[in-house]
Amino acid sequence: MLEALQTYPCFLWTAVVLFTLMLGSFLNVVIVRLPKMLEQQFKEECQSFLETNAGVETSHTFNLAFPSSHCVYCRTPIRFYDNIPVFSYLFLRGKCRHCHKSISPRYLVVEGLTALMGIWCALHFGISTAALIAFSLAMILLVLTFIDFEHMLLPDNIVYLGLWGGLLGSALYPHLFIAPKAAITGAVIGYLALWSVFWVFKLLTGKEGLGQGDFKLLAFLGAWCGAAHLPAIIFIASTLGAIVGISLILMNRINREQPIPFGPYLAFAGWITYLYGSDIQQWYWQIVWM
């Protein structure tokens, strides 16, 4: 079937776009529901610890599959024809068909970015196993990016999925990943790098400048990219974060004391470094030693 699709590039790229759009729709489900699931789990653990049912709802099931997609305002179930990635959002002009309340543009952005990254991977690696691996990394980073933007949270289960994916991939398929030793070293150094920054900053200022999820995310990226690329990842992420943070302060969108998530900038830097690591590493050291 793949050979038939490659014979007709138009059908091949149409299949890539449709496949990635559907996955983008699923990523939206994860982004919306996983933080709520974690909150519910936390409440249930507190309830169990305190041996009380006060204020904790346990009468309904809530996970990635149930309940079915519905409007968050009027609770009306969303029909399949209103749940087509990108097209339904545009056709409905970003509003619920029933109550006409606005639908978050994040749905459109995530679906569009997922398709864009799928095409990017296919162009960079060709239609291959390497492209699927890169796209898997992209999806994990997209989920972490949007959850961190909205909740200042990097869920352990998603971060560990990426971390162990990199470590196990390097052990089982070193021809598609980096060498196992490089992956382990990258993960350890990645974690310790931001852990050290965290404690130095806290000792000097008495404040926490980073979240612990950022340590784990850089360990995850180190397992995929290797320790040699960590300086470039940190440099790119810090530069982007500083530019965005300063811009928001100048526009009076935030104040100097208000934290901003660092995970999205680490994710972007890690993704770019995974694809173009050698070129970025050469460029980075040229800047450092100018």
Short mmCIF file of C-alpha atoms in Angstrom, two decimals:
data_model
loop_
_atom_site.label_atom_id
_atom_site.label_comp_id
_atom_site.label_asym_id
_atom_site.label_seq_id
_atom_site.Cartn_x
_atom_site.Cartn_y
_atom_site.Cartn_z
CA MET A 1 0.00 0.00 0.00
CA LEU A 2 2.85 2.36 0.84
CA GLU A 3 4.40 1.72 -2.58
CA ALA A 4 1.07 2.55 -4.21
CA LEU A 5 0.84 5.81 -2.27
CA GLN A 6 4.42 6.72 -3.18
CA THR A 7 3.51 6.23 -6.84
CA TYR A 8 0.89 8.96 -6.44
CA PRO A 9 2.42 11.73 -4.27
CA CYS A 10 -0.85 13.66 -4.13
CA PHE A 11 -2.59 10.76 -2.38
CA LEU A 12 0.44 10.19 -0.16
CA TRP A 13 0.51 13.74 1.19
CA THR A 14 -3.27 13.78 1.54
CA ALA A 15 -2.99 10.64 3.67
CA VAL A 16 -0.24 12.24 5.78
CA VAL A 17 -2.34 15.36 6.39
CA LEU A 18 -5.52 13.45 7.25
CA PHE A 19 -3.67 11.03 9.54
CA THR A 20 -1.88 13.80 11.42
CA LEU A 21 -5.04 15.91 11.72
CA MET A 22 -6.84 12.99 13.38
CA LEU A 23 -3.94 12.56 15.79
CA GLY A 24 -4.06 16.29 16.48
CA SER A 25 -7.70 15.91 17.49
CA PHE A 26 -6.67 13.20 19.96
CA LEU A 27 -3.88 15.40 21.34
CA ASN A 28 -6.51 18.03 22.12
CA VAL A 29 -8.38 15.45 24.18
CA VAL A 30 -5.20 14.69 26.15
CA ILE A 31 -4.41 18.39 26.65
CA VAL A 32 -7.91 19.16 27.95
CA ARG A 33 -8.60 16.04 30.00
CA LEU A 34 -5.28 14.93 31.48
CA PRO A 35 -4.93 17.92 33.88
CA LYS A 36 -8.52 17.33 35.05
CA MET A 37 -7.80 13.63 35.52
CA LEU A 38 -4.71 14.44 37.58
CA GLU A 39 -6.70 16.91 39.68
CA GLN A 40 -9.40 14.30 40.26
CA GLN A 41 -6.76 11.71 41.19
CA PHE A 42 -5.18 14.14 43.64
CA LYS A 43 -8.54 14.85 45.29
CA GLU A 44 -9.28 11.13 45.59
CA GLU A 45 -5.87 10.52 47.16
CA CYS A 46 -6.50 13.33 49.65
CA GLN A 47 -9.93 11.90 50.35
CA SER A 48 -8.43 8.47 50.98
CA PHE A 49 -5.75 9.94 53.24
CA LEU A 50 -8.22 12.02 55.23
CA GLU A 51 -10.87 9.28 55.11
CA THR A 52 -13.59 11.70 54.10
CA ASN A 53 -15.88 12.15 51.10
CA ALA A 54 -16.40 15.87 51.65
CA GLY A 55 -16.27 17.93 48.49
CA VAL A 56 -14.97 15.14 46.25
CA GLU A 57 -17.10 13.82 43.40
CA THR A 58 -16.49 10.15 42.65
CA SER A 59 -19.84 9.27 41.13
CA HIS A 60 -18.80 9.59 37.49
CA THR A 61 -16.05 8.22 35.32
CA PHE A 62 -13.77 10.72 33.66
CA ASN A 63 -10.87 9.67 31.45
CA LEU A 64 -9.57 10.11 27.91
CA ALA A 65 -12.40 8.02 26.46
CA PHE A 66 -15.39 8.91 28.65
CA PRO A 67 -17.54 10.96 28.55
CA SER A 68 -17.75 11.50 24.79
CA SER A 69 -16.85 14.88 23.30
CA HIS A 70 -19.28 17.59 24.33
CA CYS A 71 -19.58 21.37 24.58
CA VAL A 72 -18.04 22.57 27.83
CA TYR A 73 -20.81 25.18 28.19
CA CYS A 74 -24.12 23.51 27.24
CA ARG A 75 -22.85 19.91 27.65
CA THR A 76 -24.41 18.91 24.31
CA PRO A 77 -22.64 15.90 22.77
CA ILE A 78 -20.66 16.83 19.67
CA ARG A 79 -21.75 14.98 16.53
CA PHE A 80 -19.11 13.41 14.31
CA TYR A 81 -19.67 15.97 11.56
CA ASP A 82 -18.94 18.76 14.05
CA ASN A 83 -15.78 17.02 15.24
CA ILE A 84 -13.80 16.90 12.00
CA PRO A 85 -10.34 18.36 12.70
CA VAL A 86 -9.85 21.96 11.48
CA PHE A 87 -12.74 21.87 9.00
CA SER A 88 -15.54 21.73 11.59
CA TYR A 89 -13.98 24.58 13.57
CA LEU A 90 -13.77 26.75 10.45
CA PHE A 91 -17.26 25.79 9.24
CA LEU A 92 -18.78 26.60 12.65
CA ARG A 93 -16.68 29.78 12.85
CA GLY A 94 -15.28 28.71 16.18
CA LYS A 95 -18.65 28.47 17.95
CA CYS A 96 -20.80 25.68 19.34
CA ARG A 97 -23.61 24.73 16.95
CA HIS A 98 -26.15 24.68 19.82
CA CYS A 99 -25.32 27.39 22.37
CA HIS A 100 -23.12 29.50 20.05
CA LYS A 101 -20.49 30.01 22.75
CA SER A 102 -16.93 30.40 21.48
CA ILE A 103 -14.74 27.31 21.13
CA SER A 104 -11.15 27.76 22.24
CA PRO A 105 -8.89 28.46 19.23
CA ARG A 106 -6.42 26.09 20.85
CA TYR A 107 -8.27 23.20 19.20
CA LEU A 108 -7.55 24.64 15.77
CA VAL A 109 -3.95 25.52 16.63
CA VAL A 110 -3.09 22.07 18.02
CA GLU A 111 -4.63 20.25 15.06
CA GLY A 112 -2.89 22.54 12.60
CA LEU A 113 0.48 22.26 14.35
CA THR A 114 0.20 18.47 14.51
CA ALA A 115 -0.38 18.30 10.76
CA LEU A 116 2.43 20.78 10.13
CA MET A 117 4.87 18.76 12.23
CA GLY A 118 3.81 15.55 10.51
CA ILE A 119 4.54 17.09 7.12
CA TRP A 120 7.82 18.52 8.46
CA CYS A 121 8.93 15.07 9.66
CA ALA A 122 7.97 13.45 6.36
CA LEU A 123 9.88 16.07 4.37
CA HIS A 124 12.93 15.84 6.63
CA PHE A 125 13.19 12.05 6.93
CA GLY A 126 11.04 10.84 4.07
CA ILE A 127 8.19 8.39 4.63
CA SER A 128 10.12 6.17 7.00
CA THR A 129 10.41 4.77 10.50
CA ALA A 130 12.65 7.71 11.41
CA ALA A 131 9.84 10.10 10.44
CA LEU A 132 7.37 8.23 12.67
CA ILE A 133 9.81 8.37 15.59
CA ALA A 134 10.37 12.10 15.10
CA PHE A 135 6.62 12.67 14.83
CA SER A 136 6.05 10.72 18.06
CA LEU A 137 8.52 13.04 19.78
CA ALA A 138 6.73 16.05 18.30
CA MET A 139 3.35 14.90 19.63
CA ILE A 140 4.67 14.39 23.15
CA LEU A 141 6.28 17.84 23.12
CA LEU A 142 3.10 19.45 21.77
CA VAL A 143 1.04 18.00 24.61
CA LEU A 144 3.56 19.16 27.21
CA THR A 145 3.78 22.62 25.62
CA PHE A 146 0.07 23.37 25.74
CA ILE A 147 -0.53 21.84 29.17
CA ASP A 148 2.35 23.89 30.59
CA PHE A 149 1.07 27.06 28.91
CA GLU A 150 -2.41 26.60 30.36
CA HIS A 151 -1.69 25.02 33.74
CA MET A 152 2.00 25.63 34.56
CA LEU A 153 2.27 21.85 34.76
CA LEU A 154 4.42 19.19 33.09
CA PRO A 155 2.67 15.89 33.90
CA ASP A 156 5.08 13.17 35.01
CA ASN A 157 3.32 10.46 33.03
CA ILE A 158 3.86 12.31 29.75
CA VAL A 159 7.43 13.39 30.57
CA TYR A 160 8.37 9.86 31.65
CA LEU A 161 6.80 8.47 28.47
CA GLY A 162 9.23 10.60 26.47
CA LEU A 163 12.18 9.88 28.75
CA TRP A 164 11.75 6.11 28.70
CA GLY A 165 10.93 6.21 25.00
CA GLY A 166 14.33 7.78 24.33
CA LEU A 167 16.21 5.43 26.66
CA LEU A 168 14.53 2.23 25.47
CA GLY A 169 14.70 3.33 21.85
CA SER A 170 18.44 3.87 22.11
CA ALA A 171 18.87 0.43 23.70
CA LEU A 172 16.69 -1.46 21.22
CA TYR A 173 17.21 0.53 18.01
CA PRO A 174 20.52 2.42 18.26
CA HIS A 175 20.56 2.88 14.47
CA LEU A 176 17.42 5.03 14.78
CA PHE A 177 18.21 6.72 18.10
CA ILE A 178 21.46 7.91 19.67
CA ALA A 179 23.79 5.39 21.34
CA PRO A 180 22.55 4.00 24.69
CA LYS A 181 25.46 5.49 26.62
CA ALA A 182 24.83 8.90 25.07
CA ALA A 183 21.12 8.69 25.94
CA ILE A 184 21.79 7.79 29.58
CA THR A 185 24.47 10.46 29.93
CA GLY A 186 22.21 13.04 28.29
CA ALA A 187 19.33 12.23 30.64
CA VAL A 188 21.47 12.42 33.78
CA ILE A 189 23.29 15.61 32.81
CA GLY A 190 20.06 17.19 31.57
CA TYR A 191 18.39 16.68 34.93
CA LEU A 192 21.39 17.79 36.97
CA ALA A 193 21.95 20.91 34.85
CA LEU A 194 18.61 22.54 35.70
CA TRP A 195 18.58 21.03 39.19
CA SER A 196 21.85 22.89 39.85
CA VAL A 197 20.48 26.14 38.42
CA PHE A 198 17.38 25.76 40.59
CA TRP A 199 19.36 25.43 43.82
CA VAL A 200 21.91 28.13 43.03
CA PHE A 201 19.08 30.56 42.24
CA LYS A 202 17.16 29.57 45.37
CA LEU A 203 20.20 29.98 47.62
CA LEU A 204 20.94 33.41 46.15
CA THR A 205 17.39 34.79 46.06
CA GLY A 206 15.30 32.58 48.32
CA LYS A 207 12.93 32.00 45.38
CA GLU A 208 12.26 29.07 43.09
CA GLY A 209 13.16 30.07 39.55
CA LEU A 210 12.26 26.76 37.91
CA GLY A 211 9.74 24.00 38.39
CA GLN A 212 10.91 20.45 38.96
CA GLY A 213 9.07 19.37 35.82
CA ASP A 214 11.62 21.39 33.84
CA PHE A 215 14.44 19.21 35.23
CA LYS A 216 12.66 16.09 34.03
CA LEU A 217 11.84 17.59 30.65
CA LEU A 218 15.48 18.44 29.99
CA ALA A 219 16.42 14.89 31.08
CA PHE A 220 13.88 13.61 28.55
CA LEU A 221 15.39 15.80 25.81
CA GLY A 222 18.89 14.73 26.83
CA ALA A 223 17.88 11.09 26.30
CA TRP A 224 16.85 11.93 22.73
CA CYS A 225 19.53 14.44 21.75
CA GLY A 226 22.53 13.55 23.93
CA ALA A 227 24.55 15.62 26.40
CA ALA A 228 26.53 17.33 23.64
CA HIS A 229 23.39 19.16 22.48
CA LEU A 230 22.17 20.24 25.91
CA PRO A 231 24.03 23.60 25.92
CA ALA A 232 22.33 24.56 22.65
CA ILE A 233 18.91 23.48 23.97
CA ILE A 234 19.33 25.53 27.15
CA PHE A 235 20.65 28.53 25.20
CA ILE A 236 17.78 28.54 22.68
CA ALA A 237 15.12 27.96 25.35
CA SER A 238 16.53 30.64 27.67
CA THR A 239 16.82 33.17 24.86
CA LEU A 240 13.27 32.58 23.64
CA GLY A 241 11.91 32.62 27.19
CA ALA A 242 13.71 35.89 27.95
CA ILE A 243 12.45 37.54 24.75
CA VAL A 244 8.85 36.51 25.41
CA GLY A 245 9.00 37.36 29.11
CA ILE A 246 10.51 40.82 28.57
CA SER A 247 8.02 41.53 25.78
CA LEU A 248 5.08 40.60 28.01
CA ILE A 249 6.41 42.83 30.80
CA LEU A 250 6.87 45.77 28.42
CA MET A 251 3.31 45.29 27.14
CA ASN A 252 2.03 45.16 30.75
CA ARG A 253 0.64 41.67 30.18
CA ILE A 254 2.48 40.34 33.24
CA ASN A 255 4.47 41.83 36.10
CA ARG A 256 8.08 41.11 37.03
CA GLU A 257 7.08 38.72 39.82
CA GLN A 258 4.70 36.66 37.72
CA PRO A 259 6.16 33.32 36.59
CA ILE A 260 5.94 32.10 33.01
CA PRO A 261 6.21 28.45 31.96
CA PHE A 262 9.66 27.40 30.74
CA GLY A 263 8.56 24.01 29.40
CA PRO A 264 7.29 25.27 26.02
CA TYR A 265 10.63 26.90 25.23
CA LEU A 266 12.55 23.78 26.25
CA ALA A 267 10.20 21.71 24.09
CA PHE A 268 10.69 23.94 21.04
CA ALA A 269 14.46 24.06 21.53
CA GLY A 270 14.60 20.28 21.95
CA TRP A 271 12.54 19.67 18.82
CA ILE A 272 14.68 21.95 16.65
CA THR A 273 17.85 20.45 18.09
CA TYR A 274 16.63 16.91 17.44
CA LEU A 275 16.16 17.74 13.76
CA TYR A 276 19.13 20.03 13.19
CA GLY A 277 21.42 19.28 16.12
CA SER A 278 24.75 19.21 14.31
CA ASP A 279 24.17 22.52 12.52
CA ILE A 280 22.86 24.18 15.68
CA GLN A 281 25.75 22.86 17.76
CA GLN A 282 28.28 24.29 15.30
CA TRP A 283 26.45 27.63 15.21
CA TYR A 284 26.18 27.72 19.02
CA TRP A 285 29.91 27.19 19.61
CA GLN A 286 30.76 29.77 16.96
CA ILE A 287 28.75 32.32 18.95
CA VAL A 288 30.24 31.25 22.28
CA TRP A 289 33.85 31.48 21.06
CA MET A 290 33.48 34.61 18.91
#
